[in-house]
XYZ file of C-alpha atoms in Angstrom:
518
model
C -28.547 17.623 -58.666
C -31.343 19.887 -57.396
C -31.822 17.654 -54.369
C -28.110 17.901 -53.479
C -28.223 21.711 -53.703
C -31.338 21.809 -51.514
C -29.711 19.593 -48.897
C -26.604 21.797 -48.904
C -28.670 24.921 -48.370
C -30.615 23.195 -45.574
C -27.361 22.153 -43.913
C -26.077 25.753 -43.993
C -29.343 26.990 -42.471
C -29.220 24.361 -39.698
C -25.536 25.132 -38.914
C -26.201 28.875 -38.882
C -29.159 28.379 -36.570
C -27.061 26.155 -34.303
C -24.358 28.826 -34.052
C -26.878 31.542 -33.243
C -28.519 29.360 -30.621
C -25.162 28.717 -28.969
C -24.315 32.433 -29.005
C -27.688 33.325 -27.503
C -27.552 30.802 -24.665
C -28.467 32.658 -21.484
C -25.779 33.019 -18.811
C -27.251 32.791 -15.315
C -25.411 34.933 -12.773
C -25.914 34.029 -9.133
C -25.459 36.349 -6.180
C -23.228 34.979 -3.442
C -24.314 37.429 -0.775
C -22.088 37.423 2.279
C -21.956 39.448 5.471
C -18.160 39.248 5.277
C -17.834 40.678 1.770
C -14.966 43.172 1.465
C -15.193 46.832 0.638
C -13.979 47.775 -2.829
C -11.305 50.308 -1.966
C -11.656 53.544 -3.868
C -7.889 53.399 -4.363
C -8.365 50.641 -6.953
C -9.381 53.547 -9.224
C -6.021 55.309 -8.934
C -3.914 56.923 -11.642
C -0.270 57.410 -12.545
C 1.649 60.484 -13.732
C 5.266 59.912 -14.687
C 7.781 62.344 -16.134
C 7.438 60.606 -19.470
C 6.763 62.149 -22.856
C 3.967 64.709 -22.627
C 2.382 63.489 -19.423
C 3.684 66.239 -17.114
C 5.093 68.914 -19.423
C 2.613 69.790 -22.220
C 0.119 67.531 -20.465
C -0.740 68.388 -16.888
C 1.644 71.333 -16.702
C 1.738 74.228 -19.145
C 3.172 76.883 -16.810
C 1.361 79.788 -15.212
C 2.164 82.109 -18.130
C 0.369 79.874 -20.651
C -2.671 81.163 -22.550
C -4.325 77.820 -21.729
C -6.463 78.379 -18.588
C -4.526 76.985 -15.647
C -4.152 76.907 -11.889
C -0.515 77.419 -10.862
C 0.470 76.101 -14.287
C -1.779 73.007 -14.287
C -4.500 72.904 -16.950
C -7.948 73.643 -15.560
C -9.659 71.347 -18.056
C -7.564 68.426 -16.837
C -8.288 69.306 -13.210
C -12.025 69.419 -13.947
C -11.937 66.126 -15.856
C -10.081 64.302 -13.087
C -12.387 65.743 -10.442
C -15.299 64.314 -12.403
C -13.593 60.904 -12.234
C -13.207 61.334 -8.463
C -9.674 60.001 -8.710
C -8.671 58.743 -5.259
C -4.887 58.832 -5.673
C -2.175 59.849 -8.111
C 1.270 58.203 -8.348
C 4.341 60.369 -9.129
C 7.126 60.940 -10.343
C 7.543 57.420 -11.810
C 7.957 54.715 -12.987
C 11.536 54.355 -14.097
C 11.967 58.111 -13.783
C 11.530 57.861 -9.990
C 14.884 56.193 -9.445
C 16.742 58.989 -11.238
C 14.744 61.845 -9.656
C 16.245 63.898 -6.837
C 13.386 65.741 -5.194
C 15.438 68.694 -3.916
C 16.133 69.659 -7.540
C 12.427 70.486 -7.885
C 11.928 72.911 -4.981
C 12.866 76.534 -4.380
C 13.403 79.345 -6.869
C 12.710 78.298 -10.434
C 15.741 80.078 -11.843
C 18.048 78.207 -9.447
C 16.802 74.689 -10.177
C 19.189 72.414 -12.050
C 18.095 70.673 -15.222
C 17.797 66.919 -15.569
C 18.147 64.708 -18.622
C 15.341 62.152 -18.792
C 17.525 59.238 -19.844
C 14.661 56.748 -19.671
C 12.180 58.516 -21.887
C 13.370 60.306 -25.005
C 16.587 61.816 -23.668
C 14.924 65.214 -23.245
C 16.182 67.871 -20.847
C 13.710 68.972 -18.166
C 14.014 72.147 -16.149
C 12.474 70.803 -12.905
C 9.800 73.524 -12.969
C 7.241 70.912 -11.873
C 8.252 69.560 -8.482
C 7.038 68.474 -5.061
C 4.970 71.580 -4.278
C 3.293 71.518 -7.702
C 2.370 67.864 -7.416
C 1.160 67.856 -3.830
C -0.834 71.064 -4.301
C -2.403 69.505 -7.398
C -3.428 66.455 -5.362
C -5.016 68.749 -2.779
C -6.991 70.493 -5.504
C -8.120 67.152 -6.923
C -9.022 65.751 -3.520
C -6.697 62.829 -4.281
C -4.124 61.126 -2.065
C -0.566 61.577 -3.360
C 1.443 58.397 -3.858
C 5.150 59.252 -3.994
C 7.686 56.861 -5.505
C 10.968 57.242 -3.667
C 14.370 57.112 -5.338
C 16.095 53.940 -4.173
C 18.041 53.175 -7.352
C 20.273 56.265 -7.413
C 19.227 58.080 -4.238
C 20.399 57.592 -0.685
C 18.595 56.720 2.543
C 18.967 60.251 3.898
C 17.474 61.724 0.722
C 14.268 59.709 1.101
C 14.095 60.299 4.855
C 14.424 64.047 4.228
C 11.601 63.961 1.649
C 9.319 62.327 4.198
C 10.208 64.996 6.753
C 9.792 67.816 4.211
C 6.284 66.710 3.242
C 4.999 65.510 6.616
C 6.678 67.002 9.679
C 4.737 69.694 11.563
C 7.396 70.752 14.054
C 10.695 72.522 13.682
C 13.367 70.644 11.733
C 15.788 71.351 8.893
C 13.380 70.008 6.273
C 10.174 71.519 7.669
C 11.947 74.869 7.960
C 13.003 74.551 4.319
C 9.424 73.785 3.337
C 8.265 76.947 5.057
C 10.968 78.980 3.332
C 9.546 77.676 0.063
C 6.081 78.960 0.893
C 4.279 76.033 2.522
C 3.569 76.395 6.235
C 1.560 73.230 6.923
C 2.783 69.786 5.826
C 0.797 67.830 3.262
C 0.731 64.607 5.272
C 1.710 62.196 2.496
C 0.623 58.711 3.502
C 1.476 56.494 0.493
C 5.139 55.876 -0.324
C 6.696 53.503 -2.822
C 10.174 52.304 -1.881
C 11.722 52.390 -5.336
C 10.163 51.170 -8.570
C 10.780 47.972 -10.555
C 13.848 47.150 -8.496
C 14.241 44.000 -10.606
C 14.806 46.184 -13.705
C 15.150 49.926 -14.263
C 15.163 50.492 -10.491
C 18.543 48.798 -10.069
C 18.504 45.288 -11.566
C 18.491 43.817 -8.074
C 17.944 40.285 -6.824
C 14.841 39.997 -4.616
C 16.959 39.053 -1.591
C 19.090 42.160 -2.049
C 16.068 44.404 -2.564
C 14.375 43.014 0.568
C 17.410 44.094 2.599
C 17.543 47.487 0.877
C 13.824 47.968 1.520
C 14.227 47.316 5.246
C 17.148 49.729 5.426
C 15.245 52.582 3.762
C 11.980 52.219 5.679
C 13.844 52.101 8.982
C 14.618 55.798 8.528
C 11.219 56.896 7.186
C 9.382 58.552 10.077
C 5.724 57.744 10.719
C 5.322 60.987 12.678
C 2.425 63.323 11.896
C 0.544 60.930 9.607
C -2.514 59.330 11.158
C -1.941 55.595 11.335
C 1.614 56.035 10.065
C 2.833 56.122 6.510
C 1.824 53.316 4.148
C 4.945 51.699 2.709
C 4.776 49.840 -0.594
C 7.519 47.482 -1.711
C 8.588 47.345 -5.348
C 6.884 44.136 -6.395
C 6.963 41.555 -9.128
C 6.712 41.874 -12.853
C 4.021 39.584 -14.231
C 4.551 35.967 -13.124
C 7.758 36.402 -11.122
C 6.266 34.568 -8.145
C 9.664 34.081 -6.549
C 9.955 37.855 -6.135
C 6.740 37.980 -4.102
C 7.784 34.903 -2.118
C 11.132 36.418 -1.120
C 9.625 39.755 -0.071
C 6.824 38.186 1.967
C 9.263 35.801 3.633
C 12.001 38.311 4.449
C 10.263 41.612 5.261
C 8.557 41.840 8.681
C 4.847 42.670 8.457
C 5.244 45.732 10.682
C 7.509 47.241 7.999
C 5.290 46.420 5.025
C 1.787 47.569 4.124
C 1.679 46.794 0.405
C 3.468 44.771 -2.274
C 3.291 46.018 -5.861
C 2.568 44.089 -9.044
C 3.056 45.324 -12.619
C 1.315 43.812 -15.630
C 0.682 45.378 -19.023
C -1.538 43.986 -21.758
C 1.239 43.819 -24.328
C 1.364 41.000 -26.871
C 5.110 41.092 -27.624
C 7.664 43.548 -26.277
C 9.506 43.441 -29.600
C 6.356 43.791 -31.745
C 3.594 45.412 -29.733
C 1.228 46.014 -32.630
C -0.415 49.265 -33.777
C -2.471 51.517 -31.531
C -5.379 51.968 -33.971
C -5.031 49.930 -37.164
C -4.989 46.528 -35.479
C -6.813 43.405 -36.653
C -8.795 40.835 -34.683
C -5.770 38.587 -34.303
C -3.926 41.358 -32.459
C -7.059 42.203 -30.487
C -7.523 38.602 -29.337
C -3.884 38.342 -28.245
C -4.250 41.617 -26.316
C -7.357 40.322 -24.548
C -5.468 37.129 -23.689
C -2.753 39.198 -22.007
C -5.364 41.311 -20.250
C -7.130 38.212 -18.913
C -3.801 37.070 -17.452
C -4.357 39.637 -14.687
C -6.838 37.232 -13.048
C -4.308 34.412 -12.889
C -1.534 36.703 -11.654
C -3.621 38.056 -8.798
C -4.772 34.580 -7.757
C -1.243 33.156 -7.709
C 0.494 36.139 -6.110
C -2.147 36.384 -3.382
C -1.823 32.647 -2.703
C 1.839 33.292 -1.872
C 0.885 36.264 0.270
C -1.680 34.127 2.106
C 1.026 31.638 3.022
C 3.010 34.269 4.924
C 0.194 36.605 5.896
C -2.865 34.625 6.952
C -4.436 37.687 8.589
C -4.210 39.630 5.328
C -2.315 42.568 6.790
C -0.368 43.237 3.570
C -2.180 44.494 0.479
C -1.568 43.808 -3.188
C -0.981 47.060 -5.089
C -1.275 46.835 -8.878
C 0.351 50.203 -9.404
C 1.014 49.826 -13.139
C -1.478 48.274 -15.547
C -3.023 48.948 -18.948
C -2.535 48.473 -22.685
C 0.824 49.055 -24.358
C 1.228 49.283 -28.149
C 3.551 50.845 -30.681
C 3.412 54.633 -30.478
C 1.108 56.598 -32.742
C 2.604 57.068 -36.192
C 4.897 60.076 -36.408
C 5.383 60.527 -32.657
C 8.553 60.227 -30.572
C 9.151 56.524 -29.752
C 10.381 57.511 -26.291
C 7.173 59.376 -25.433
C 4.831 56.339 -25.509
C 1.927 58.326 -26.954
C -0.846 56.085 -28.255
C -4.476 56.487 -29.247
C -7.223 54.949 -27.154
C -9.823 52.757 -28.858
C -12.675 50.455 -27.875
C -9.974 47.837 -27.285
C -8.764 49.988 -24.392
C -12.299 50.214 -23.039
C -12.329 46.403 -22.958
C -9.017 46.306 -21.069
C -10.273 48.871 -18.559
C -13.635 47.232 -17.937
C -12.167 43.740 -17.660
C -9.368 44.703 -15.266
C -11.548 46.852 -13.027
C -13.996 43.961 -12.693
C -11.093 41.667 -11.790
C -9.778 44.119 -9.198
C -13.244 44.599 -7.692
C -13.740 40.857 -7.348
C -10.384 40.533 -5.548
C -11.055 43.456 -3.225
C -10.033 41.395 -0.200
C -6.373 41.727 -1.266
C -6.227 44.302 -4.057
C -6.439 47.647 -2.282
C -4.895 49.980 -4.840
C -4.276 50.061 -8.578
C -2.862 52.744 -10.860
C -3.745 52.922 -14.535
C -0.749 53.827 -16.700
C -0.995 56.705 -17.387
C -3.222 59.724 -16.816
C -2.345 62.050 -19.721
C -0.772 61.464 -23.178
C 1.053 58.246 -22.218
C 0.043 54.609 -22.817
C -3.600 53.908 -21.872
C -4.354 57.529 -21.023
C -7.713 58.817 -19.863
C -6.901 62.243 -21.324
C -5.112 63.306 -24.521
C -4.025 66.864 -25.314
C -2.868 68.766 -28.384
C -1.866 72.307 -27.464
C -5.080 73.948 -26.207
C -7.275 70.976 -27.196
C -8.188 68.133 -24.852
C -10.180 64.943 -25.359
C -11.518 62.253 -23.051
C -10.792 58.693 -24.154
C -12.984 55.572 -24.024
C -10.920 54.502 -21.014
C -11.879 57.742 -19.263
C -15.542 56.950 -19.809
C -15.166 53.423 -18.402
C -13.452 54.785 -15.293
C -16.233 57.330 -14.938
C -18.948 54.682 -15.316
C -17.236 52.385 -12.780
C -16.552 55.038 -10.125
C -19.848 54.004 -8.497
C -17.971 51.006 -7.041
C -15.560 53.174 -5.045
C -15.765 52.267 -1.326
C -18.910 50.215 -1.937
C -19.421 46.703 -0.525
C -18.646 43.935 -2.989
C -21.503 41.629 -3.949
C -19.762 38.368 -4.898
C -21.101 36.708 -8.041
C -20.728 33.320 -9.682
C -21.380 32.279 -13.282
C -19.938 30.345 -16.195
C -18.935 32.810 -18.869
C -19.662 32.129 -22.522
C -16.485 31.923 -24.576
C -15.083 34.323 -27.136
C -13.672 31.992 -29.781
C -11.083 32.969 -32.355
C -8.688 30.925 -34.477
C -9.074 27.671 -32.461
C -8.576 29.484 -29.158
C -11.088 30.888 -26.727
C -11.322 33.253 -23.777
C -14.113 34.016 -21.314
C -16.147 36.728 -23.013
C -17.731 38.218 -19.918
C -16.451 39.848 -16.740
C -18.885 41.147 -14.139
C -18.644 42.810 -10.752
C -21.319 44.175 -8.437
C -21.490 46.288 -5.304
C -23.847 48.045 -2.914
C -23.025 51.593 -1.805
C -23.772 53.447 1.419
C -27.152 54.564 0.033
C -28.166 50.966 -0.758
C -27.804 51.550 -4.493
C -26.649 48.442 -6.323
C -24.351 48.666 -9.324
C -23.506 45.848 -11.718
C -20.786 46.351 -14.312
C -20.400 44.091 -17.351
C -17.684 43.935 -20.002
C -18.168 41.704 -23.032
C -14.983 41.331 -25.106
C -16.539 39.153 -27.829
C -16.270 40.938 -31.177
C -19.411 39.418 -32.738
C -21.768 37.942 -30.167
C -23.916 39.638 -27.602
C -24.144 37.884 -24.239
C -27.628 37.365 -22.754
C -27.594 37.178 -18.946
C -30.164 36.566 -16.256
C -29.817 37.575 -12.594
C -32.240 36.988 -9.736
C -32.017 40.214 -7.703
C -34.981 39.548 -5.404
C -32.933 39.338 -2.235
C -31.697 42.898 -2.811
C -35.214 44.344 -2.867
C -34.640 46.570 -5.895
C -37.581 48.436 -7.423
C -36.064 50.288 -10.356
C -33.140 49.865 -12.750
C -31.293 52.248 -15.071
C -28.296 51.718 -17.317
C -25.367 53.295 -19.153
C -23.642 51.701 -22.158
C -20.306 52.384 -23.849
C -20.126 50.892 -27.333
C -19.210 51.706 -30.928
C -19.445 50.226 -34.414
C -15.789 49.208 -34.701
C -13.117 48.030 -32.277
C -10.723 50.581 -33.786
C -13.058 53.529 -33.134
C -11.650 56.289 -30.942
C -12.160 59.917 -29.976
C -10.027 62.333 -31.969
C -9.372 66.048 -31.739
C -11.548 66.422 -34.832
C -14.330 64.225 -33.409
C -13.898 64.253 -29.621
C -17.300 62.784 -28.742
C -17.464 59.832 -31.127
C -17.449 57.413 -28.190
C -19.237 58.337 -24.984
C -21.711 56.576 -22.676
C -25.356 56.465 -23.667
C -28.468 55.767 -21.621
C -29.370 52.096 -21.893
C -32.902 50.750 -21.524
C -32.759 47.533 -23.519
C -33.289 45.191 -20.576
C -36.159 43.558 -18.697
C -36.517 43.957 -14.962
C -39.665 42.422 -13.546
C -40.431 40.834 -10.180
C -36.769 41.033 -9.209
C -35.526 39.215 -12.315
C -33.087 41.007 -14.600
C -32.625 39.912 -18.201
C -30.230 41.800 -20.452
C -27.997 41.145 -23.449
C -24.535 42.731 -23.275
C -23.690 43.876 -26.833
C -20.415 42.804 -28.500
C -17.278 44.645 -27.304
C -19.154 46.905 -24.919
C -19.199 48.040 -21.314
C -22.497 48.270 -19.444
C -23.226 49.532 -15.925
C -26.673 49.053 -14.391
C -27.910 50.823 -11.274
C -30.661 49.430 -9.097
C -32.452 51.335 -6.348
C -34.906 50.242 -3.694
C-alpha cells in the first residue's frame, strides 16, 4: 500500500517536471537579415474615429464652450495623448456612418446646419457641429494624415468630387471659394481617400463586380490636382476570408486607378454571442486569440491574390478596421459599442502589430477600431475624466517601429495549449531605425507559461540593451477611472545580453519591447 502511494507521488513529480521542462524549452530566433527588407510604414499605426456612440461627441469633441480644456472644441488631453502616440493617420467619418454622411451638412454656420439621425449607431440625432473643418484642423494639430471615407452608398459622384475640390484645390473654383468663405484660405491637401466603406454590407450590399464598376466611376471624377503624387485611392475591400472580393477588384480595376485595397477583420468569437468585455473566462480568451491569429492567414491569402494580378506590388493592402469586439459594458447603450479594455486587448494589439510589421511589403496602412470610447479604444472618457488603456500602452511601446527597416525573423513558436487545441504563443517583430537603434517586440499570449527565447544579435553590433514590459496579474485587469494607472509599462531588466547573445523569458500574457543600441 505504502509502495503504491510512493510510486503515485513519484509519477506526479516526474509528470510535473516533464511539463515544466517542455514549457521552459528555449525558442531560438534567427535573424534573416536582408538588404531588400521593406520599411515598416508608419501608417500601420493608424487610428479610426467614426460617428459612433461617444467617439466624436462626448469623446473627441466637447464644444468650445465646455469647461473641459479644449482646442476649438476638441479635448486637449486627448490631443496630448494622441501626440504622444505619434499617430500617423486618422480615418473619418466612418465606418458605416460614412455612407450616410453628406459632408456639406457639416460646414458653414453652426446654426444653419441640418441635423442627422445616426441610423447605424443608436438612432441618436446629431447636430453636425463636428464637420470637415473640425476634423482636418484636428489632424493638422496632431501631425496626422487625414483619411477620409467618401459616401458612395447614398452619395453621388459629384458630391465626392466636390469634397475633393473643397479640401484640396488651391485655385479659384466653386468649392475652393466656399472653403474660403468658411474661414479656410489654404487647402488641407488630403491625400488618403476611401471610396465607400464595406460596400458588401452597410455600404450598399453590392456584388464585387458592381462595386468595381462603381469604384471606377467615382475615382474618374476625383481630381489629383494639388496633392503631391496625386491622391491615394483605397477601394472598399473584403470582409475576413471573402477572397473572391479581392480577386474581382484586382482583376477588374486598372492599377493606375487603385493604390490600396482594404481588409476588415475583428477578433470576435461569435457575432450573436460576442462574450463579455471584462468578466470573460479562459475559454472565451482562447477563442478570441484564435480569431486574432486568423489575421496572419487572411493577409497571406489576400496578398497571394494581389500578387497574381500585381507582381510589381503597386497596390497596397490596407487593414483599415481591426481589433477586439465584445458585448458592450454592462449598463451602456448597445448601439454605442462601448467596452472596457483589458490585458486581452493588449494581446490582440501586440499580436496584430507584429503580424502587420512582418508583412510590411504589402501592408502599408492599418486603422485600429476605434480611437475613443468605441470597441478596442486607446482612450476612454467619462465627463472630465480620461484614461489610457492597455492597448494605448502597446501602441506607444511599438511606435518605435514606425518607418523603421524590418529585420525579418524566423523561429518555431511554442504552443499555447487549451482544451485539446493549441495556438502559437509567441509573435515577434524587429526593426532598425534611422539612428541604427534596433527594436524587438514580443507578445506572449500563453496564460500560464513564460517563453524563454535566445537570439544571436552579433551581426547587428549592439552594445547595450534596455526593455519595457506591459503585464498584469490577471487577464481581466484593466485601467478604470478609479484606478487609471493599474496597467502601464514598466522598465524591464530581467534578461541576459552578453557577447551579442540575448536570452530572455517573455512572461505569460505580456508584451515586451527591447531596444538595442550600438
